[in-house]
Amino acid sequence: MSRCTMKKVDGREFWFVTGSQHLYGPEVLEQVRRNSVELVGGLNDTGKLPGPLRFKGVLKTAEEIRATCESAGNDPKCAGLVLWMHTFSPSKMWIGGLASLKVPFLHLHTQFNRELPWAHIDMDFMNLNQSAHGDREAGFIHSRMRLNRKVVVGHWSDPEVQDQLGGWMRVSRAWHDWQGGRIARFGDNMRQVAVTEGDKVAAEINLGFSVNGYGVGDVVAHVQSIQDSDIDDLCREYEDRYTMGEDLRRGGMRHGSVREAARLELGLRSFLEDGGFIGFTDTFEDLHGLRQLPGIAVQRLMADGYGFGAEGDWKTAALLRAMKVIGNDLQGGTSFMEDYTYHLDPAGHLVLGSHMLEICESIAGGKPSLEVHPLGIGGKDDPARLVFDAPEGEAINVSLVDMGNRFRLIVNEVDVVAPPSPLPNLPVARAVWKCRPNFKTACAAWLYAGGAHHTGFSYSVKTGHIEDLATMAGTEVVVIDGETRLREFRQLLQVNDHCYQGQSPYGRV
């Protein structure tokens, strides 16, 4: 298992601003500036932040605040804003700027000094170091304006504070990636399936990414344009990277299936790169002009950071892309997944997660095996795919569903375990896990919440990341974890339904 590495996520930065006012005089404001510079430098030096934190000044007037907030939203590199009130900054000054802010923001409730110098405290010290005062004023106006934000509390040198800040920055990076992101949908969703449907217009309005359909013929044209020399190079990479039977290697009787899979990967990659897409879907019911359902092609494209949803599931493709961006520089992989079948032994209930072909190699517990087997569905040639077991460890399954008047994110925390027995006849990648708090509660809660059968599965992304994403989106999130009790969970769903009644469909606060 490894980190996911991808293109197009570098270059994001985050702005840090400090609130104050002219009341304190130039000497105090200069000290506020120096303290802010040291604080930001100290955070950057921790190595825990996924991108640079840029100090953008001490803001003292409504005009400075509005100009900074508008600049943040107009700067294509700025993925989020961190606010801190070193002194007391009257919050009416912030209304216009915050109302115009287009990027997520985090309220850091900290102070420059960690301990109080009890023997030396005087009123000058109190006036300079009154974040306890200033941040409460800021928190009020944020709540009064009904602004979604992240609040992190503690001294800036505290590792827990640094971890929370870094986690929020990773999610902000994913949110920034969604804005204007493009998902390509080849064909429609699987026929008669409800959960993979959804309001693509509402998604673009409120989540920021667009989903548009493209004919399979558009991909076929790219596939047919691939040169044999490029296929040769990719097949050599396959042989170097994966375990392969002799019959699949160059000169082997079934090497043609591997070459066709390589041609398909190169063609898909060419289409996605030319169009600037961040994710895509396909469906085995619409493969006209393709000889195989994409298997290893999808697995490797996911490993490079593309979002993917099978059977036209564009919501999972977008969700998976966001999770890839969040976990980009964290240990542990992220994959498309499906709860496929159950092990209902009374001694221990387990879920076997897999899909027909498309599990990302970033969650492989060892060296994957490249294999070619019949698919038994779709009526095409035998596709090539990577086969492996996922390693033991903590993970989450996440679903994004359309509830008709808003989107809902559903998280289940799980513990991945080794398969109780080998799976020599199952020619697909797979993961086996125990649900938290237990199988029966977790599955019932998932069904009550309307969770989909397709999910984003991750070792690196945590529940808190998804909660932050929901906050940025202004949408609902429900969590199934070790503390879940079914009665309270069902009551939460009922309360949430009432909370969203009467609001604009899908509307962000």
Short mmCIF file of C-alpha atoms in Angstrom, two decimals:
data_model
loop_
_atom_site.label_atom_id
_atom_site.label_comp_id
_atom_site.label_asym_id
_atom_site.label_seq_id
_atom_site.Cartn_x
_atom_site.Cartn_y
_atom_site.Cartn_z
CA MET A 1 0.00 0.00 0.00
CA SER A 2 1.34 3.40 -0.90
CA ARG A 3 0.54 7.08 -1.18
CA CYS A 4 -1.60 8.20 -4.06
CA THR A 5 0.34 10.59 -6.26
CA MET A 6 -1.31 12.66 -8.93
CA LYS A 7 -0.97 15.59 -11.20
CA LYS A 8 -2.75 18.92 -10.89
CA VAL A 9 -2.90 19.21 -7.11
CA ASP A 10 0.32 21.15 -6.57
CA GLY A 11 0.48 24.95 -6.56
CA ARG A 12 -2.35 25.49 -4.07
CA GLU A 13 -1.64 27.85 -1.19
CA PHE A 14 -3.51 29.09 1.86
CA TRP A 15 -3.72 32.62 3.18
CA PHE A 16 -3.36 33.61 6.82
CA VAL A 17 -4.73 36.92 8.08
CA THR A 18 -4.72 38.46 11.54
CA GLY A 19 -7.48 40.70 12.81
CA SER A 20 -6.91 43.84 14.85
CA GLN A 21 -7.80 47.55 14.71
CA HIS A 22 -6.11 50.97 14.75
CA LEU A 23 -7.18 51.53 18.36
CA TYR A 24 -3.98 49.94 19.69
CA GLY A 25 -1.48 52.22 17.95
CA PRO A 26 1.43 51.53 15.60
CA GLU A 27 3.78 49.89 18.13
CA VAL A 28 1.23 47.28 19.18
CA LEU A 29 0.22 46.62 15.56
CA GLU A 30 3.85 46.12 14.59
CA GLN A 31 4.20 43.59 17.40
CA VAL A 32 1.04 41.85 16.18
CA ARG A 33 2.56 41.67 12.71
CA ARG A 34 5.87 40.24 14.00
CA ASN A 35 4.07 37.66 16.10
CA SER A 36 1.92 36.65 13.14
CA VAL A 37 4.93 36.22 10.89
CA GLU A 38 6.61 34.02 13.50
CA LEU A 39 3.44 31.97 14.02
CA VAL A 40 2.99 31.35 10.29
CA GLY A 41 6.66 30.51 9.85
CA GLY A 42 6.49 28.08 12.74
CA LEU A 43 3.47 26.31 11.25
CA ASN A 44 5.12 26.06 7.84
CA ASP A 45 8.26 24.61 9.43
CA THR A 46 6.36 21.71 11.01
CA GLY A 47 6.17 19.81 7.74
CA LYS A 48 2.57 18.88 8.57
CA LEU A 49 0.89 21.27 6.16
CA PRO A 50 0.12 20.08 2.62
CA GLY A 51 0.81 23.49 1.11
CA PRO A 52 2.35 26.83 2.02
CA LEU A 53 0.61 29.13 4.46
CA ARG A 54 1.07 32.74 3.27
CA PHE A 55 0.78 35.62 5.74
CA LYS A 56 -1.32 38.33 4.12
CA GLY A 57 -1.20 40.97 6.79
CA VAL A 58 -2.87 42.45 9.84
CA LEU A 59 -6.34 43.61 8.81
CA LYS A 60 -7.53 46.72 10.63
CA THR A 61 -10.42 48.16 8.62
CA ALA A 62 -13.52 46.98 6.80
CA GLU A 63 -11.93 48.06 3.51
CA GLU A 64 -8.78 45.99 4.09
CA ILE A 65 -10.87 42.97 5.07
CA ARG A 66 -13.12 43.18 2.02
CA ALA A 67 -10.18 43.64 -0.35
CA THR A 68 -8.36 40.64 1.11
CA CYS A 69 -11.42 38.39 1.02
CA GLU A 70 -12.19 39.35 -2.57
CA SER A 71 -8.56 38.81 -3.57
CA ALA A 72 -8.58 35.36 -1.99
CA GLY A 73 -11.61 34.35 -4.03
CA ASN A 74 -10.11 35.72 -7.25
CA ASP A 75 -6.67 34.18 -6.85
CA PRO A 76 -6.64 30.76 -8.62
CA LYS A 77 -3.92 29.51 -6.27
CA CYS A 78 -5.70 30.36 -3.02
CA ALA A 79 -7.56 27.32 -1.69
CA GLY A 80 -8.55 28.69 1.71
CA LEU A 81 -8.25 31.40 4.35
CA VAL A 82 -7.12 31.06 7.98
CA LEU A 83 -8.32 33.78 10.36
CA TRP A 84 -6.94 34.69 13.79
CA MET A 85 -7.77 37.62 16.05
CA HIS A 86 -4.56 38.50 17.91
CA THR A 87 -6.29 41.42 19.61
CA PHE A 88 -9.88 42.63 19.47
CA SER A 89 -11.21 43.19 15.94
CA PRO A 90 -14.78 44.55 15.95
CA SER A 91 -16.66 42.02 13.87
CA LYS A 92 -18.97 44.44 12.05
CA MET A 93 -15.85 45.29 10.04
CA TRP A 94 -15.80 41.71 8.78
CA ILE A 95 -19.37 41.46 7.45
CA GLY A 96 -18.74 42.76 3.95
CA GLY A 97 -15.55 40.79 3.46
CA LEU A 98 -16.92 37.49 4.77
CA ALA A 99 -20.10 37.92 2.72
CA SER A 100 -17.96 38.13 -0.43
CA LEU A 101 -15.57 35.31 0.49
CA LYS A 102 -15.59 32.49 -2.08
CA VAL A 103 -13.10 30.10 -0.48
CA PRO A 104 -13.43 28.02 2.71
CA PHE A 105 -12.10 29.50 5.91
CA LEU A 106 -10.77 28.21 9.20
CA HIS A 107 -10.98 30.12 12.46
CA LEU A 108 -7.82 29.43 14.45
CA HIS A 109 -8.50 30.12 18.11
CA THR A 110 -5.00 30.42 19.48
CA GLN A 111 -2.70 33.00 21.01
CA PHE A 112 0.91 33.84 20.36
CA ASN A 113 2.29 32.95 23.79
CA ARG A 114 1.69 29.51 25.21
CA GLU A 115 2.05 30.17 28.96
CA LEU A 116 1.12 33.32 30.82
CA PRO A 117 4.03 35.19 32.45
CA TRP A 118 2.14 35.48 35.71
CA ALA A 119 4.65 37.67 37.54
CA HIS A 120 4.88 40.22 34.73
CA ILE A 121 1.37 40.57 33.36
CA ASP A 122 0.22 44.19 33.03
CA MET A 123 -2.48 45.88 31.01
CA ASP A 124 -0.21 46.35 28.01
CA PHE A 125 0.24 42.58 27.91
CA MET A 126 -3.50 42.05 28.30
CA ASN A 127 -4.38 44.42 25.46
CA LEU A 128 -1.85 42.81 23.12
CA ASN A 129 -2.71 39.16 23.89
CA GLN A 130 -6.48 39.02 23.98
CA SER A 131 -7.34 36.35 21.44
CA ALA A 132 -9.76 34.95 24.02
CA HIS A 133 -11.64 38.22 23.60
CA GLY A 134 -11.17 38.88 19.88
CA ASP A 135 -11.93 35.37 18.67
CA ARG A 136 -15.23 35.31 20.54
CA GLU A 137 -16.25 38.49 18.75
CA ALA A 138 -15.28 36.85 15.47
CA GLY A 139 -17.11 33.62 16.32
CA PHE A 140 -20.31 35.53 16.97
CA ILE A 141 -20.40 37.19 13.57
CA HIS A 142 -19.55 33.91 11.84
CA SER A 143 -22.53 32.29 13.56
CA ARG A 144 -24.78 35.31 13.09
CA MET A 145 -24.06 35.18 9.35
CA ARG A 146 -24.63 31.40 9.33
CA LEU A 147 -21.19 30.84 7.81
CA ASN A 148 -19.82 27.33 7.45
CA ARG A 149 -16.30 27.18 8.79
CA LYS A 150 -13.82 25.06 10.70
CA VAL A 151 -12.84 26.04 14.25
CA VAL A 152 -9.52 24.77 15.64
CA VAL A 153 -8.63 25.51 19.26
CA GLY A 154 -5.28 25.34 21.03
CA HIS A 155 -1.76 26.73 20.93
CA TRP A 156 -0.27 26.79 17.45
CA SER A 157 2.69 24.67 18.61
CA ASP A 158 0.35 21.87 19.72
CA PRO A 159 0.76 18.87 17.33
CA GLU A 160 -2.98 18.20 17.50
CA VAL A 161 -3.70 21.75 16.34
CA GLN A 162 -1.19 21.36 13.51
CA ASP A 163 -2.75 18.06 12.46
CA GLN A 164 -6.23 19.58 12.42
CA LEU A 165 -5.03 22.54 10.39
CA GLY A 166 -3.22 20.28 7.93
CA GLY A 167 -6.28 18.05 7.58
CA TRP A 168 -8.55 21.00 6.86
CA MET A 169 -6.07 22.31 4.29
CA ARG A 170 -6.12 18.94 2.51
CA VAL A 171 -9.91 19.06 2.33
CA SER A 172 -9.85 22.68 1.14
CA ARG A 173 -7.44 21.58 -1.56
CA ALA A 174 -9.98 18.96 -2.65
CA TRP A 175 -12.82 21.48 -2.58
CA HIS A 176 -10.72 23.84 -4.68
CA ASP A 177 -10.08 20.98 -7.12
CA TRP A 178 -13.83 20.36 -7.44
CA GLN A 179 -14.50 23.97 -8.47
CA GLY A 180 -14.58 23.84 -12.25
CA GLY A 181 -13.52 20.19 -12.23
CA ARG A 182 -14.81 18.07 -15.11
CA ILE A 183 -16.18 14.52 -14.94
CA ALA A 184 -16.53 12.61 -18.22
CA ARG A 185 -19.44 10.19 -18.40
CA PHE A 186 -19.17 7.55 -21.12
CA GLY A 187 -22.67 6.26 -21.68
CA ASP A 188 -25.45 6.51 -19.12
CA ASN A 189 -25.82 4.82 -15.77
CA MET A 190 -26.62 1.13 -15.51
CA ARG A 191 -30.20 0.69 -16.69
CA GLN A 192 -32.98 0.88 -14.11
CA VAL A 193 -30.56 1.69 -11.25
CA ALA A 194 -31.70 4.52 -8.97
CA VAL A 195 -28.80 5.33 -6.67
CA THR A 196 -26.35 6.19 -9.45
CA GLU A 197 -28.76 8.80 -10.79
CA GLY A 198 -28.76 12.36 -9.48
CA ASP A 199 -29.16 16.02 -10.26
CA LYS A 200 -26.02 17.01 -12.16
CA VAL A 201 -27.14 20.64 -12.38
CA ALA A 202 -27.51 20.85 -8.60
CA ALA A 203 -24.09 19.24 -8.21
CA GLU A 204 -22.47 21.88 -10.40
CA ILE A 205 -24.27 24.72 -8.61
CA ASN A 206 -23.45 23.55 -5.11
CA LEU A 207 -20.43 21.26 -5.35
CA GLY A 208 -18.63 23.00 -8.19
CA PHE A 209 -17.83 20.18 -10.62
CA SER A 210 -19.54 19.52 -13.95
CA VAL A 211 -20.64 16.16 -15.32
CA ASN A 212 -21.19 15.75 -19.05
CA GLY A 213 -21.74 12.80 -21.33
CA TYR A 214 -19.44 11.70 -24.13
CA GLY A 215 -19.94 8.99 -26.70
CA VAL A 216 -17.87 5.84 -26.40
CA GLY A 217 -16.82 6.58 -29.96
CA ASP A 218 -14.92 9.61 -28.67
CA VAL A 219 -12.77 7.25 -26.59
CA VAL A 220 -12.51 4.71 -29.40
CA ALA A 221 -10.95 7.36 -31.63
CA HIS A 222 -8.22 7.93 -29.04
CA VAL A 223 -7.75 4.19 -28.53
CA GLN A 224 -7.34 3.58 -32.25
CA SER A 225 -4.76 6.36 -32.55
CA ILE A 226 -2.31 4.74 -30.12
CA GLN A 227 1.00 3.71 -31.67
CA ASP A 228 2.34 0.16 -31.33
CA SER A 229 5.61 1.48 -29.94
CA ASP A 230 3.73 3.13 -27.05
CA ILE A 231 1.91 -0.12 -26.37
CA ASP A 232 5.26 -1.94 -26.33
CA ASP A 233 6.59 0.49 -23.74
CA LEU A 234 3.56 0.14 -21.49
CA CYS A 235 3.60 -3.65 -21.71
CA ARG A 236 7.23 -3.61 -20.59
CA GLU A 237 6.17 -1.46 -17.65
CA TYR A 238 3.47 -4.01 -16.81
CA GLU A 239 6.02 -6.82 -16.84
CA ASP A 240 8.40 -4.88 -14.60
CA ARG A 241 5.76 -3.76 -12.13
CA TYR A 242 3.43 -6.73 -11.74
CA THR A 243 3.51 -10.49 -11.38
CA MET A 244 2.49 -12.02 -14.72
CA GLY A 245 2.14 -15.52 -16.13
CA GLU A 246 4.41 -16.43 -19.05
CA ASP A 247 1.41 -16.74 -21.36
CA LEU A 248 0.65 -13.03 -20.79
CA ARG A 249 4.18 -11.77 -21.35
CA ARG A 250 5.60 -10.81 -24.72
CA GLY A 251 5.58 -13.86 -26.94
CA GLY A 252 2.97 -15.64 -24.81
CA MET A 253 -0.23 -17.08 -26.26
CA ARG A 254 -2.47 -14.54 -24.48
CA HIS A 255 -0.25 -11.49 -24.70
CA GLY A 256 -2.74 -9.98 -27.15
CA SER A 257 -5.23 -9.42 -24.31
CA VAL A 258 -2.59 -7.49 -22.36
CA ARG A 259 -1.73 -5.39 -25.41
CA GLU A 260 -5.38 -4.53 -25.90
CA ALA A 261 -5.64 -3.50 -22.24
CA ALA A 262 -2.54 -1.32 -22.65
CA ARG A 263 -3.99 0.27 -25.78
CA LEU A 264 -7.20 0.99 -23.85
CA GLU A 265 -5.29 2.56 -20.95
CA LEU A 266 -3.31 4.82 -23.27
CA GLY A 267 -6.43 5.83 -25.17
CA LEU A 268 -8.41 6.62 -22.04
CA ARG A 269 -5.48 8.54 -20.59
CA SER A 270 -5.14 10.54 -23.81
CA PHE A 271 -8.84 11.45 -23.78
CA LEU A 272 -8.81 12.50 -20.12
CA GLU A 273 -5.62 14.53 -20.41
CA ASP A 274 -6.75 16.29 -23.59
CA GLY A 275 -10.03 17.27 -21.95
CA GLY A 276 -8.58 18.25 -18.59
CA PHE A 277 -10.86 15.84 -16.74
CA ILE A 278 -10.48 14.90 -13.07
CA GLY A 279 -12.68 11.80 -13.20
CA PHE A 280 -14.79 9.58 -15.40
CA THR A 281 -17.38 6.82 -15.49
CA ASP A 282 -18.07 3.92 -17.80
CA THR A 283 -20.64 1.14 -18.03
CA PHE A 284 -20.40 -2.43 -19.32
CA GLU A 285 -23.73 -1.87 -21.10
CA ASP A 286 -22.17 0.63 -23.51
CA LEU A 287 -18.83 -0.55 -24.92
CA HIS A 288 -19.42 -0.18 -28.66
CA GLY A 289 -16.07 -0.17 -30.42
CA LEU A 290 -14.11 -1.36 -27.36
CA ARG A 291 -12.95 -4.96 -27.16
CA GLN A 292 -12.70 -5.09 -23.36
CA LEU A 293 -14.33 -3.48 -20.40
CA PRO A 294 -11.55 -1.29 -19.00
CA GLY A 295 -9.94 -3.06 -16.06
CA ILE A 296 -6.27 -2.41 -15.46
CA ALA A 297 -6.71 0.89 -17.31
CA VAL A 298 -9.16 2.12 -14.68
CA GLN A 299 -7.10 0.71 -11.82
CA ARG A 300 -3.97 2.55 -12.93
CA LEU A 301 -5.78 5.78 -13.75
CA MET A 302 -7.23 5.78 -10.25
CA ALA A 303 -3.72 5.24 -8.87
CA ASP A 304 -2.73 8.40 -10.73
CA GLY A 305 -5.49 10.33 -8.99
CA TYR A 306 -8.47 10.17 -11.33
CA GLY A 307 -11.90 9.72 -9.82
CA PHE A 308 -13.91 6.78 -11.12
CA GLY A 309 -17.43 5.45 -10.87
CA ALA A 310 -18.63 2.23 -12.46
CA GLU A 311 -21.95 1.93 -14.29
CA GLY A 312 -22.22 5.68 -14.81
CA ASP A 313 -21.92 6.56 -11.12
CA TRP A 314 -20.69 10.14 -11.46
CA LYS A 315 -21.26 11.02 -7.80
CA THR A 316 -18.81 8.34 -6.68
CA ALA A 317 -16.34 9.41 -9.39
CA ALA A 318 -16.37 12.96 -8.02
CA LEU A 319 -16.24 11.78 -4.40
CA LEU A 320 -13.32 9.47 -5.14
CA ARG A 321 -11.41 12.29 -6.80
CA ALA A 322 -11.92 14.48 -3.73
CA MET A 323 -10.71 11.66 -1.47
CA LYS A 324 -7.68 11.14 -3.72
CA VAL A 325 -6.78 14.82 -3.43
CA ILE A 326 -7.27 14.81 0.34
CA GLY A 327 -5.03 11.78 0.80
CA ASN A 328 -2.53 12.66 -1.90
CA ASP A 329 0.47 13.05 0.40
CA LEU A 330 -0.71 10.74 3.19
CA GLN A 331 0.25 7.11 3.71
CA GLY A 332 -2.40 4.65 2.61
CA GLY A 333 -4.40 4.31 -0.57
CA THR A 334 -7.89 5.19 -1.74
CA SER A 335 -10.08 3.22 -4.13
CA PHE A 336 -13.46 2.80 -5.71
CA MET A 337 -15.21 0.02 -3.80
CA GLU A 338 -18.41 -1.96 -3.46
CA ASP A 339 -19.82 -4.02 -0.61
CA TYR A 340 -20.12 -7.15 -2.71
CA THR A 341 -21.05 -10.07 -0.46
CA TYR A 342 -21.10 -11.10 3.21
CA HIS A 343 -19.58 -13.72 5.49
CA LEU A 344 -22.33 -14.29 8.07
CA ASP A 345 -20.62 -16.74 10.38
CA PRO A 346 -22.10 -16.16 13.87
CA ALA A 347 -18.54 -16.14 15.18
CA GLY A 348 -17.76 -13.05 13.16
CA HIS A 349 -19.59 -11.14 10.42
CA LEU A 350 -17.42 -9.84 7.57
CA VAL A 351 -17.89 -7.89 4.35
CA LEU A 352 -16.07 -8.87 1.17
CA GLY A 353 -15.56 -5.69 -0.83
CA SER A 354 -14.62 -5.78 -4.49
CA HIS A 355 -15.94 -5.00 -7.95
CA MET A 356 -15.91 -6.63 -11.35
CA LEU A 357 -12.46 -5.21 -12.12
CA GLU A 358 -11.91 -1.70 -10.85
CA ILE A 359 -10.12 -1.62 -7.48
CA CYS A 360 -7.21 0.83 -7.28
CA GLU A 361 -3.74 -0.63 -6.86
CA SER A 362 -2.94 2.05 -4.26
CA ILE A 363 -4.59 -0.22 -1.66
CA ALA A 364 -2.67 -3.37 -2.66
CA GLY A 365 -1.10 -5.18 0.28
CA GLY A 366 1.68 -6.61 -1.88
CA LYS A 367 2.78 -6.86 -5.48
CA PRO A 368 -0.35 -7.12 -7.64
CA SER A 369 -0.78 -9.90 -10.16
CA LEU A 370 -1.80 -8.95 -13.70
CA GLU A 371 -4.30 -11.55 -14.88
CA VAL A 372 -6.74 -12.11 -17.73
CA HIS A 373 -10.03 -13.91 -17.04
CA PRO A 374 -13.53 -14.04 -18.50
CA LEU A 375 -15.83 -11.40 -17.04
CA GLY A 376 -19.13 -13.24 -17.39
CA ILE A 377 -21.01 -9.98 -18.03
CA GLY A 378 -21.00 -7.44 -20.84
CA GLY A 379 -20.31 -9.82 -23.73
CA LYS A 380 -16.78 -8.58 -24.54
CA ASP A 381 -13.29 -10.11 -24.68
CA ASP A 382 -11.64 -11.29 -21.48
CA PRO A 383 -10.31 -8.17 -19.75
CA ALA A 384 -6.96 -7.72 -18.02
CA ARG A 385 -7.02 -6.69 -14.38
CA LEU A 386 -4.83 -6.47 -11.28
CA VAL A 387 -5.55 -9.01 -8.54
CA PHE A 388 -4.51 -8.48 -4.92
CA ASP A 389 -5.63 -8.43 -1.29
CA ALA A 390 -5.90 -5.16 0.63
CA PRO A 391 -3.85 -5.04 3.87
CA GLU A 392 -5.16 -4.99 7.40
CA GLY A 393 -5.81 -1.59 8.96
CA GLU A 394 -8.36 1.10 9.75
CA ALA A 395 -10.33 2.47 6.82
CA ILE A 396 -13.54 4.27 5.91
CA ASN A 397 -16.24 3.70 3.33
CA VAL A 398 -17.94 6.86 2.07
CA SER A 399 -21.05 7.29 -0.05
CA LEU A 400 -22.44 10.43 -1.72
CA VAL A 401 -26.16 10.18 -2.49
CA ASP A 402 -28.83 12.51 -3.85
CA MET A 403 -31.76 12.73 -1.40
CA GLY A 404 -33.95 14.86 -3.65
CA ASN A 405 -33.49 18.18 -1.82
CA ARG A 406 -29.81 17.88 -0.83
CA PHE A 407 -26.81 15.64 -1.12
CA ARG A 408 -25.92 13.38 1.79
CA LEU A 409 -22.49 12.03 2.69
CA ILE A 410 -22.46 8.77 4.64
CA VAL A 411 -19.35 7.44 6.38
CA ASN A 412 -18.78 4.01 7.91
CA GLU A 413 -15.57 3.37 9.79
CA VAL A 414 -14.29 -0.19 9.28
CA ASP A 415 -11.38 -2.44 10.22
CA VAL A 416 -9.82 -4.30 7.31
CA VAL A 417 -8.74 -7.85 8.16
CA ALA A 418 -6.99 -10.67 6.35
CA PRO A 419 -9.36 -13.01 4.50
CA PRO A 420 -10.12 -16.00 6.76
CA SER A 421 -9.09 -18.28 3.89
CA PRO A 422 -7.29 -17.87 0.55
CA LEU A 423 -9.38 -16.85 -2.48
CA PRO A 424 -7.70 -18.74 -5.33
CA ASN A 425 -10.73 -18.66 -7.62
CA LEU A 426 -11.69 -15.00 -7.21
CA PRO A 427 -9.84 -13.17 -10.00
CA VAL A 428 -10.35 -9.60 -8.74
CA ALA A 429 -8.80 -7.27 -6.20
CA ARG A 430 -10.58 -7.30 -2.86
CA ALA A 431 -10.73 -6.12 0.75
CA VAL A 432 -12.33 -7.85 3.73
CA TRP A 433 -13.49 -5.79 6.69
CA LYS A 434 -15.41 -5.65 9.94
CA CYS A 435 -17.91 -2.80 10.27
CA ARG A 436 -18.01 -0.49 13.25
CA PRO A 437 -19.72 -0.67 15.66
CA ASN A 438 -20.81 -4.09 14.43
CA PHE A 439 -22.13 -5.62 11.25
CA LYS A 440 -25.84 -5.51 12.04
CA THR A 441 -25.90 -1.96 13.35
CA ALA A 442 -23.68 -0.61 10.58
CA CYS A 443 -25.61 -2.24 7.75
CA ALA A 444 -28.98 -1.21 9.15
CA ALA A 445 -27.78 2.38 9.62
CA TRP A 446 -26.35 2.42 6.08
CA LEU A 447 -29.68 1.25 4.68
CA TYR A 448 -31.70 3.73 6.75
CA ALA A 449 -29.41 6.51 5.47
CA GLY A 450 -29.84 5.41 1.85
CA GLY A 451 -26.15 4.69 1.34
CA ALA A 452 -25.14 3.49 -2.12
CA HIS A 453 -23.49 0.19 -3.02
CA HIS A 454 -20.56 2.10 -4.59
CA THR A 455 -18.23 3.90 -2.22
CA GLY A 456 -14.94 5.65 -1.85
CA PHE A 457 -12.75 3.41 0.34
CA SER A 458 -9.67 4.82 2.01
CA TYR A 459 -6.96 4.09 4.55
CA SER A 460 -5.61 7.65 4.42
CA VAL A 461 -8.76 9.77 4.45
CA LYS A 462 -10.43 9.99 7.85
CA THR A 463 -13.94 10.72 9.06
CA GLY A 464 -12.95 14.25 10.06
CA HIS A 465 -11.89 15.00 6.51
CA ILE A 466 -15.33 14.03 5.19
CA GLU A 467 -17.01 16.11 7.89
CA ASP A 468 -14.93 19.10 6.80
CA LEU A 469 -15.88 18.46 3.17
CA ALA A 470 -19.56 18.42 4.11
CA THR A 471 -19.11 21.71 5.96
CA MET A 472 -17.57 23.34 2.89
CA ALA A 473 -20.36 21.98 0.71
CA GLY A 474 -23.05 23.01 3.19
CA THR A 475 -24.52 19.55 2.95
CA GLU A 476 -25.48 16.72 5.26
CA VAL A 477 -23.10 14.14 6.68
CA VAL A 478 -23.92 11.16 8.88
CA VAL A 479 -21.30 8.95 10.51
CA ILE A 480 -21.52 5.27 11.44
CA ASP A 481 -18.70 4.53 13.88
CA GLY A 482 -17.94 2.69 17.09
CA GLU A 483 -20.35 4.91 19.04
CA THR A 484 -23.36 4.51 16.73
CA ARG A 485 -26.63 3.40 18.29
CA LEU A 486 -29.38 2.64 15.83
CA ARG A 487 -32.21 4.37 17.71
CA GLU A 488 -30.30 7.64 17.97
CA PHE A 489 -29.07 7.32 14.39
CA ARG A 490 -32.61 7.00 13.03
CA GLN A 491 -33.68 10.00 15.11
CA LEU A 492 -30.78 12.00 13.64
CA LEU A 493 -31.96 11.19 10.12
CA GLN A 494 -35.48 12.35 11.01
CA VAL A 495 -34.17 15.60 12.49
CA ASN A 496 -32.01 16.20 9.42
CA ASP A 497 -35.01 15.72 7.15
CA HIS A 498 -36.88 18.43 9.05
CA CYS A 499 -33.84 20.73 9.02
CA TYR A 500 -33.71 20.65 5.23
CA GLN A 501 -37.44 21.14 4.66
CA GLY A 502 -38.26 24.56 3.29
CA GLN A 503 -34.70 25.30 2.22
CA SER A 504 -33.70 25.85 -1.37
CA PRO A 505 -32.91 22.48 -2.89
CA TYR A 506 -29.29 21.54 -2.31
CA GLY A 507 -28.57 25.08 -1.16
CA ARG A 508 -25.35 25.90 0.64
CA VAL A 509 -25.64 28.12 3.69
#
